[in-house]
PDB file of C-alpha atoms in Angstrom:
ATOM      1  CA  ASP A   1       0.000   0.000   0.000  1.00 67.00           C
ATOM      2  CA  ALA A   2       1.230   3.526  -0.753  1.00 83.00           C
ATOM      3  CA  GLY A   3       0.221   4.812   2.644  1.00 96.00           C
ATOM      4  CA  VAL A   4      -1.847   7.911   3.308  1.00 98.00           C
ATOM      5  CA  ILE A   5      -1.600  10.237   0.333  1.00 98.00           C
ATOM      6  CA  GLN A   6      -2.038  13.972   0.673  1.00 98.00           C
ATOM      7  CA  SER A   7      -2.105  16.611  -2.030  1.00 97.00           C
ATOM      8  CA  PRO A   8      -0.802  19.078  -2.740  1.00 98.00           C
ATOM      9  CA  ARG A   9       2.517  18.863  -0.847  1.00 97.00           C
ATOM     10  CA  HIS A  10       2.853  22.633  -0.896  1.00 98.00           C
ATOM     11  CA  GLU A  11       0.255  25.332  -1.417  1.00 98.00           C
ATOM     12  CA  VAL A  12       0.891  29.043  -1.595  1.00 98.00           C
ATOM     13  CA  THR A  13      -2.132  31.283  -1.868  1.00 97.00           C
ATOM     14  CA  GLU A  14      -3.235  34.800  -1.192  1.00 97.00           C
ATOM     15  CA  MET A  15      -5.437  35.890   1.643  1.00 97.00           C
ATOM     16  CA  GLY A  16      -9.110  35.548   0.791  1.00 97.00           C
ATOM     17  CA  GLN A  17      -8.676  32.667  -1.629  1.00 98.00           C
ATOM     18  CA  GLU A  18     -10.266  29.271  -1.193  1.00 98.00           C
ATOM     19  CA  VAL A  19      -7.918  26.410  -0.365  1.00 98.00           C
ATOM     20  CA  THR A  20      -8.730  22.709  -0.674  1.00 98.00           C
ATOM     21  CA  LEU A  21      -6.510  20.040   0.818  1.00 98.00           C
ATOM     22  CA  ARG A  22      -6.991  16.428  -0.188  1.00 98.00           C
ATOM     23  CA  CYS A  23      -6.392  13.100   1.490  1.00 98.00           C
ATOM     24  CA  LYS A  24      -6.601   9.483   0.390  1.00 98.00           C
ATOM     25  CA  PRO A  25      -6.518   7.128   3.389  1.00 98.00           C
ATOM     26  CA  ILE A  26      -5.049   3.652   3.390  1.00 97.00           C
ATOM     27  CA  SER A  27      -7.398   1.195   1.722  1.00 96.00           C
ATOM     28  CA  GLY A  28      -9.521  -0.621   4.290  1.00 94.00           C
ATOM     29  CA  HIS A  29      -9.099   1.986   6.997  1.00 95.00           C
ATOM     30  CA  ASN A  30     -12.371   3.396   8.262  1.00 94.00           C
ATOM     31  CA  SER A  31     -11.199   6.232  10.509  1.00 95.00           C
ATOM     32  CA  LEU A  32      -9.693   9.441   9.182  1.00 97.00           C
ATOM     33  CA  PHE A  33      -8.181  12.362  11.078  1.00 97.00           C
ATOM     34  CA  TRP A  34      -7.128  15.883  10.106  1.00 98.00           C
ATOM     35  CA  TYR A  35      -4.412  17.588  12.160  1.00 98.00           C
ATOM     36  CA  ARG A  36      -2.721  20.975  11.888  1.00 98.00           C
ATOM     37  CA  GLN A  37       0.805  21.749  13.080  1.00 98.00           C
ATOM     38  CA  THR A  38       2.326  25.133  13.851  1.00 97.00           C
ATOM     39  CA  MET A  39       5.360  26.132  15.874  1.00 94.00           C
ATOM     40  CA  MET A  40       3.189  27.952  18.394  1.00 94.00           C
ATOM     41  CA  ARG A  41       0.439  25.396  18.924  1.00 94.00           C
ATOM     42  CA  GLY A  42       2.077  22.096  17.980  1.00 95.00           C
ATOM     43  CA  LEU A  43      -0.070  19.304  16.548  1.00 97.00           C
ATOM     44  CA  GLU A  44      -3.795  19.992  16.901  1.00 96.00           C
ATOM     45  CA  LEU A  45      -6.632  17.661  15.988  1.00 97.00           C
ATOM     46  CA  LEU A  46      -9.129  19.460  13.779  1.00 97.00           C
ATOM     47  CA  ILE A  47     -11.737  16.800  12.979  1.00 97.00           C
ATOM     48  CA  TYR A  48     -12.089  13.065  12.628  1.00 96.00           C
ATOM     49  CA  PHE A  49     -14.404  10.715  10.777  1.00 96.00           C
ATOM     50  CA  ASN A  50     -15.469   7.144  11.363  1.00 95.00           C
ATOM     51  CA  ASN A  51     -17.068   5.268   8.483  1.00 95.00           C
ATOM     52  CA  ASN A  52     -17.230   8.569   6.537  1.00 96.00           C
ATOM     53  CA  VAL A  53     -19.249  10.265   9.305  1.00 96.00           C
ATOM     54  CA  PRO A  54     -17.783  13.231  11.197  1.00 95.00           C
ATOM     55  CA  ILE A  55     -17.481  12.257  14.851  1.00 94.00           C
ATOM     56  CA  ASP A  56     -15.883  15.309  16.445  1.00 94.00           C
ATOM     57  CA  ASP A  57     -15.217  18.644  14.763  1.00 94.00           C
ATOM     58  CA  SER A  58     -14.651  20.629  17.944  1.00 94.00           C
ATOM     59  CA  GLY A  59     -11.064  21.320  16.869  1.00 93.00           C
ATOM     60  CA  MET A  60     -12.064  23.136  13.692  1.00 95.00           C
ATOM     61  CA  PRO A  61     -10.978  26.733  14.328  1.00 89.00           C
ATOM     62  CA  GLU A  62     -13.973  28.532  12.849  1.00 86.00           C
ATOM     63  CA  ASP A  63     -16.625  28.453  10.189  1.00 91.00           C
ATOM     64  CA  ARG A  64     -14.099  29.171   7.492  1.00 96.00           C
ATOM     65  CA  PHE A  65     -12.947  25.566   7.860  1.00 97.00           C
ATOM     66  CA  SER A  66     -14.964  22.644   6.571  1.00 97.00           C
ATOM     67  CA  ALA A  67     -14.188  18.972   5.972  1.00 98.00           C
ATOM     68  CA  LYS A  68     -15.950  16.280   4.022  1.00 97.00           C
ATOM     69  CA  MET A  69     -15.557  12.582   3.445  1.00 97.00           C
ATOM     70  CA  PRO A  70     -17.813  11.658   0.532  1.00 96.00           C
ATOM     71  CA  ASN A  71     -16.533   8.070   0.427  1.00 95.00           C
ATOM     72  CA  ALA A  72     -14.134   5.741   2.171  1.00 95.00           C
ATOM     73  CA  SER A  73     -11.205   6.647  -0.068  1.00 96.00           C
ATOM     74  CA  PHE A  74     -11.274  10.437  -0.122  1.00 96.00           C
ATOM     75  CA  SER A  75     -11.502  13.416   2.198  1.00 98.00           C
ATOM     76  CA  THR A  76     -11.100  17.159   1.764  1.00 98.00           C
ATOM     77  CA  LEU A  77     -10.362  20.008   4.127  1.00 98.00           C
ATOM     78  CA  LYS A  78     -11.441  23.363   2.778  1.00 98.00           C
ATOM     79  CA  ILE A  79     -10.606  26.845   4.020  1.00 97.00           C
ATOM     80  CA  GLN A  80     -12.714  29.685   2.632  1.00 97.00           C
ATOM     81  CA  PRO A  81     -11.649  32.448   2.825  1.00 96.00           C
ATOM     82  CA  SER A  82      -8.059  31.747   3.831  1.00 97.00           C
ATOM     83  CA  GLU A  83      -6.101  34.028   6.167  1.00 97.00           C
ATOM     84  CA  PRO A  84      -2.363  34.332   6.913  1.00 97.00           C
ATOM     85  CA  ARG A  85      -2.874  32.761  10.350  1.00 96.00           C
ATOM     86  CA  ASP A  86      -4.000  29.557   8.608  1.00 97.00           C
ATOM     87  CA  SER A  87      -0.434  29.004   7.449  1.00 98.00           C
ATOM     88  CA  ALA A  88       0.628  25.644   8.849  1.00 98.00           C
ATOM     89  CA  VAL A  89       1.327  22.040   7.934  1.00 98.00           C
ATOM     90  CA  TYR A  90      -1.866  20.041   7.642  1.00 98.00           C
ATOM     91  CA  PHE A  91      -1.664  16.293   8.212  1.00 98.00           C
ATOM     92  CA  CYS A  92      -4.160  13.614   7.399  1.00 98.00           C
ATOM     93  CA  ALA A  93      -4.058  10.248   9.167  1.00 97.00           C
ATOM     94  CA  SER A  94      -6.050   7.055   8.942  1.00 97.00           C
ATOM     95  CA  SER A  95      -6.536   3.942  11.043  1.00 95.00           C
ATOM     96  CA  PHE A  96      -8.344   0.635  10.832  1.00 93.00           C
ATOM     97  CA  GLY A  97     -10.699   1.684  13.619  1.00 82.00           C
ATOM     98  CA  GLN A  98     -11.012   4.363  16.248  1.00 78.00           C
ATOM     99  CA  GLY A  99     -10.301   2.158  19.242  1.00 86.00           C
ATOM    100  CA  ALA A 100      -7.547   2.959  21.717  1.00 86.00           C
ATOM    101  CA  ASN A 101      -5.526  -0.035  20.508  1.00 88.00           C
ATOM    102  CA  GLU A 102      -5.344   1.188  16.910  1.00 91.00           C
ATOM    103  CA  LYS A 103      -2.314   2.746  15.230  1.00 94.00           C
ATOM    104  CA  LEU A 104      -2.591   5.887  13.170  1.00 95.00           C
ATOM    105  CA  PHE A 105      -0.770   6.235   9.867  1.00 97.00           C
ATOM    106  CA  PHE A 106       0.047   9.772   8.798  1.00 98.00           C
ATOM    107  CA  GLY A 107       0.530  11.321   5.410  1.00 97.00           C
ATOM    108  CA  SER A 108       3.451  13.564   4.526  1.00 97.00           C
ATOM    109  CA  GLY A 109       1.399  16.686   5.064  1.00 98.00           C
ATOM    110  CA  THR A 110       0.477  19.778   3.080  1.00 98.00           C
ATOM    111  CA  GLN A 111       2.539  22.884   3.784  1.00 98.00           C
ATOM    112  CA  LEU A 112       0.117  25.810   3.432  1.00 98.00           C
ATOM    113  CA  SER A 113       1.322  29.385   3.151  1.00 98.00           C
ATOM    114  CA  VAL A 114      -1.270  32.153   3.010  1.00 98.00           C
ATOM    115  CA  LEU A 115       0.231  35.480   1.989  1.00 97.00           C
TER     116      LEU A 115
ATOM    117  CA  ASP B   1      -7.661  12.848  28.284  1.00 52.00           C
ATOM    118  CA  ALA B   2      -5.154  11.881  30.960  1.00 58.00           C
ATOM    119  CA  LYS B   3      -1.997  13.945  30.618  1.00 89.00           C
ATOM    120  CA  THR B   4       1.613  12.926  30.168  1.00 96.00           C
ATOM    121  CA  THR B   5       4.804  14.693  31.159  1.00 96.00           C
ATOM    122  CA  GLN B   6       7.984  14.382  29.131  1.00 98.00           C
ATOM    123  CA  PRO B   7      11.322  16.217  29.208  1.00 98.00           C
ATOM    124  CA  ASN B   8      11.533  18.915  26.556  1.00 97.00           C
ATOM    125  CA  SER B   9      14.771  17.594  25.132  1.00 98.00           C
ATOM    126  CA  MET B  10      17.356  14.848  25.464  1.00 98.00           C
ATOM    127  CA  GLU B  11      20.671  14.106  23.901  1.00 97.00           C
ATOM    128  CA  SER B  12      22.296  10.795  23.090  1.00 96.00           C
ATOM    129  CA  ASN B  13      25.473   9.550  21.505  1.00 96.00           C
ATOM    130  CA  GLU B  14      25.215   7.507  18.378  1.00 97.00           C
ATOM    131  CA  GLU B  15      25.126   3.740  18.855  1.00 96.00           C
ATOM    132  CA  GLU B  16      24.270   4.027  22.540  1.00 96.00           C
ATOM    133  CA  PRO B  17      20.926   3.115  24.134  1.00 96.00           C
ATOM    134  CA  VAL B  18      18.410   5.873  24.788  1.00 97.00           C
ATOM    135  CA  HIS B  19      15.773   5.829  27.510  1.00 98.00           C
ATOM    136  CA  LEU B  20      12.979   8.340  26.963  1.00 98.00           C
ATOM    137  CA  PRO B  21      10.823   8.772  30.069  1.00 98.00           C
ATOM    138  CA  CYS B  22       7.141   9.588  30.325  1.00 98.00           C
ATOM    139  CA  ASN B  23       5.115  10.242  33.465  1.00 97.00           C
ATOM    140  CA  HIS B  24       1.379   9.643  33.483  1.00 96.00           C
ATOM    141  CA  SER B  25       0.376   9.583  37.137  1.00 94.00           C
ATOM    142  CA  THR B  26      -3.358   9.995  36.410  1.00 93.00           C
ATOM    143  CA  ILE B  27      -3.547   7.088  33.973  1.00 94.00           C
ATOM    144  CA  SER B  28      -6.750   5.065  34.097  1.00 92.00           C
ATOM    145  CA  GLY B  29      -7.080   1.319  33.800  1.00 90.00           C
ATOM    146  CA  THR B  30      -8.276   1.500  30.208  1.00 91.00           C
ATOM    147  CA  ASP B  31      -5.598   3.895  28.910  1.00 94.00           C
ATOM    148  CA  TYR B  32      -3.185   2.539  26.335  1.00 95.00           C
ATOM    149  CA  ILE B  33       0.279   4.120  26.284  1.00 96.00           C
ATOM    150  CA  HIS B  34       1.236   5.105  22.748  1.00 97.00           C
ATOM    151  CA  TRP B  35       4.536   6.425  21.414  1.00 98.00           C
ATOM    152  CA  TYR B  36       4.876   8.256  18.123  1.00 98.00           C
ATOM    153  CA  ARG B  37       7.815  10.118  16.686  1.00 98.00           C
ATOM    154  CA  GLN B  38       8.141  12.869  14.139  1.00 98.00           C
ATOM    155  CA  LEU B  39      11.273  13.128  12.051  1.00 97.00           C
ATOM    156  CA  PRO B  40      12.131  16.531  10.571  1.00 94.00           C
ATOM    157  CA  SER B  41       9.761  17.583   7.780  1.00 93.00           C
ATOM    158  CA  GLN B  42       7.706  14.390   8.057  1.00 95.00           C
ATOM    159  CA  GLY B  43       4.397  13.338   9.520  1.00 97.00           C
ATOM    160  CA  PRO B  44       4.235  11.556  12.872  1.00 98.00           C
ATOM    161  CA  GLU B  45       5.116   7.883  12.789  1.00 97.00           C
ATOM    162  CA  TYR B  46       3.864   5.110  15.084  1.00 97.00           C
ATOM    163  CA  VAL B  47       6.584   3.588  17.252  1.00 98.00           C
ATOM    164  CA  ILE B  48       5.006   1.290  19.824  1.00 97.00           C
ATOM    165  CA  HIS B  49       2.134   0.986  22.278  1.00 96.00           C
ATOM    166  CA  GLY B  50       1.143  -1.110  25.265  1.00 96.00           C
ATOM    167  CA  LEU B  51      -1.349  -1.481  28.087  1.00 95.00           C
ATOM    168  CA  THR B  52       0.272  -3.240  31.037  1.00 94.00           C
ATOM    169  CA  SER B  53       3.083  -5.496  29.902  1.00 92.00           C
ATOM    170  CA  ASN B  54       6.403  -4.477  28.383  1.00 93.00           C
ATOM    171  CA  VAL B  55       6.415  -4.546  24.604  1.00 94.00           C
ATOM    172  CA  ASN B  56       9.117  -5.032  22.005  1.00 95.00           C
ATOM    173  CA  ASN B  57       9.121  -4.460  18.276  1.00 94.00           C
ATOM    174  CA  ARG B  58      11.688  -3.854  15.583  1.00 93.00           C
ATOM    175  CA  MET B  59      11.871  -0.149  16.347  1.00 91.00           C
ATOM    176  CA  ALA B  60      11.960   0.016  20.124  1.00 96.00           C
ATOM    177  CA  SER B  61      10.950  -1.414  23.483  1.00 97.00           C
ATOM    178  CA  LEU B  62       8.374  -0.036  25.858  1.00 98.00           C
ATOM    179  CA  ALA B  63       8.882  -0.571  29.561  1.00 98.00           C
ATOM    180  CA  ILE B  64       5.788   0.104  31.681  1.00 97.00           C
ATOM    181  CA  ALA B  65       6.056   0.582  35.423  1.00 96.00           C
ATOM    182  CA  GLU B  66       4.162  -1.883  37.573  1.00 95.00           C
ATOM    183  CA  ASP B  67       1.785   0.853  38.805  1.00 95.00           C
ATOM    184  CA  ARG B  68       1.536   2.168  35.214  1.00 96.00           C
ATOM    185  CA  LYS B  69       2.197   5.731  36.368  1.00 96.00           C
ATOM    186  CA  SER B  70       5.248   5.958  34.148  1.00 97.00           C
ATOM    187  CA  SER B  71       6.786   4.344  31.107  1.00 98.00           C
ATOM    188  CA  THR B  72      10.054   4.417  29.205  1.00 98.00           C
ATOM    189  CA  LEU B  73      10.669   4.160  25.499  1.00 98.00           C
ATOM    190  CA  ILE B  74      13.959   2.410  24.852  1.00 98.00           C
ATOM    191  CA  LEU B  75      15.905   2.755  21.628  1.00 97.00           C
ATOM    192  CA  HIS B  76      18.533   0.059  21.926  1.00 95.00           C
ATOM    193  CA  ARG B  77      21.105   1.646  19.672  1.00 95.00           C
ATOM    194  CA  ALA B  78      20.501   5.241  18.619  1.00 96.00           C
ATOM    195  CA  THR B  79      21.382   6.280  15.103  1.00 96.00           C
ATOM    196  CA  LEU B  80      21.407   9.712  13.521  1.00 96.00           C
ATOM    197  CA  ARG B  81      18.121   8.798  11.844  1.00 96.00           C
ATOM    198  CA  ASP B  82      16.477   8.492  15.280  1.00 97.00           C
ATOM    199  CA  ALA B  83      16.769  12.242  15.860  1.00 97.00           C
ATOM    200  CA  ALA B  84      13.141  13.303  16.152  1.00 98.00           C
ATOM    201  CA  VAL B  85      10.440  14.534  18.490  1.00 98.00           C
ATOM    202  CA  TYR B  86       9.029  11.622  20.504  1.00 98.00           C
ATOM    203  CA  TYR B  87       5.467  11.837  21.784  1.00 98.00           C
ATOM    204  CA  CYS B  88       4.038   9.781  24.644  1.00 98.00           C
ATOM    205  CA  ILE B  89       0.239   9.738  24.455  1.00 96.00           C
ATOM    206  CA  LEU B  90      -2.500   8.072  26.498  1.00 95.00           C
ATOM    207  CA  ARG B  91      -5.519   6.823  24.653  1.00 93.00           C
ATOM    208  CA  SER B  92      -8.678   5.087  25.849  1.00 90.00           C
ATOM    209  CA  GLY B  93     -12.029   4.138  24.432  1.00 86.00           C
ATOM    210  CA  ASN B  94     -12.668   5.760  21.087  1.00 84.00           C
ATOM    211  CA  THR B  95     -10.806   8.970  21.843  1.00 87.00           C
ATOM    212  CA  PRO B  96      -8.427  10.193  19.149  1.00 89.00           C
ATOM    213  CA  LEU B  97      -4.707  10.811  19.567  1.00 91.00           C
ATOM    214  CA  VAL B  98      -4.017  14.138  21.263  1.00 93.00           C
ATOM    215  CA  PHE B  99      -0.401  15.253  20.976  1.00 96.00           C
ATOM    216  CA  GLY B 100       1.545  17.154  23.616  1.00 94.00           C
ATOM    217  CA  LYS B 101       4.905  18.831  23.143  1.00 95.00           C
ATOM    218  CA  GLY B 102       6.972  15.651  23.210  1.00 97.00           C
ATOM    219  CA  THR B 103      10.720  15.183  23.756  1.00 98.00           C
ATOM    220  CA  ARG B 104      13.144  16.403  21.135  1.00 98.00           C
ATOM    221  CA  LEU B 105      15.913  13.806  20.858  1.00 98.00           C
ATOM    222  CA  SER B 106      19.254  14.854  19.446  1.00 98.00           C
ATOM    223  CA  VAL B 107      21.763  12.179  18.451  1.00 97.00           C
ATOM    224  CA  ILE B 108      25.422  13.082  18.376  1.00 96.00           C
ATOM    225  CA  ALA B 109      27.810  11.327  16.038  1.00 93.00           C
TER     226      ALA B 109
END
């Protein structure tokens, strides 16, 4: 398996533009997680899905952020409109289940820069 | 989530063992102890996890105190490629992984 695949690897955009980050989880995994990492705040959980259903989105910073999982093999994280403070590395992760005994597998991340 | 406490940073010489400590005095009976690491410019990577007994895998060993209030990640022979931030995380039920600040390990050649 190729692992968790995220695209794009790098995104540079201007303030006010819409940004869409994409994630393909490992085949057969039914839990998917979106994290954000900054120097100031470290790794933060934004939202996670189980069987394509959002379970907890309390980490989503504000209404400008939205995430979808239309099927088991694809998820998007959208920021509209983007702001400079959204600049961060965004990681997607997947696991076979959401139990405490499960391992998470992370993608390589999307480095987002909002100018 | 129960919290963990780790040193901010540690240093090790190459090819020597490294013991990374983690305190979790408020751990509950259902909490698994997970360790992940993050190499520079990469996503976090699973290392090992356990519940009560010590665990070994190809990457590391996990030693869990008898009262489970602390644990130690052991890298048997550190290499330069082991330089990373190591996160000790408690997880129970269906709760997701919540990362703290971790321990930044430097390996000296």
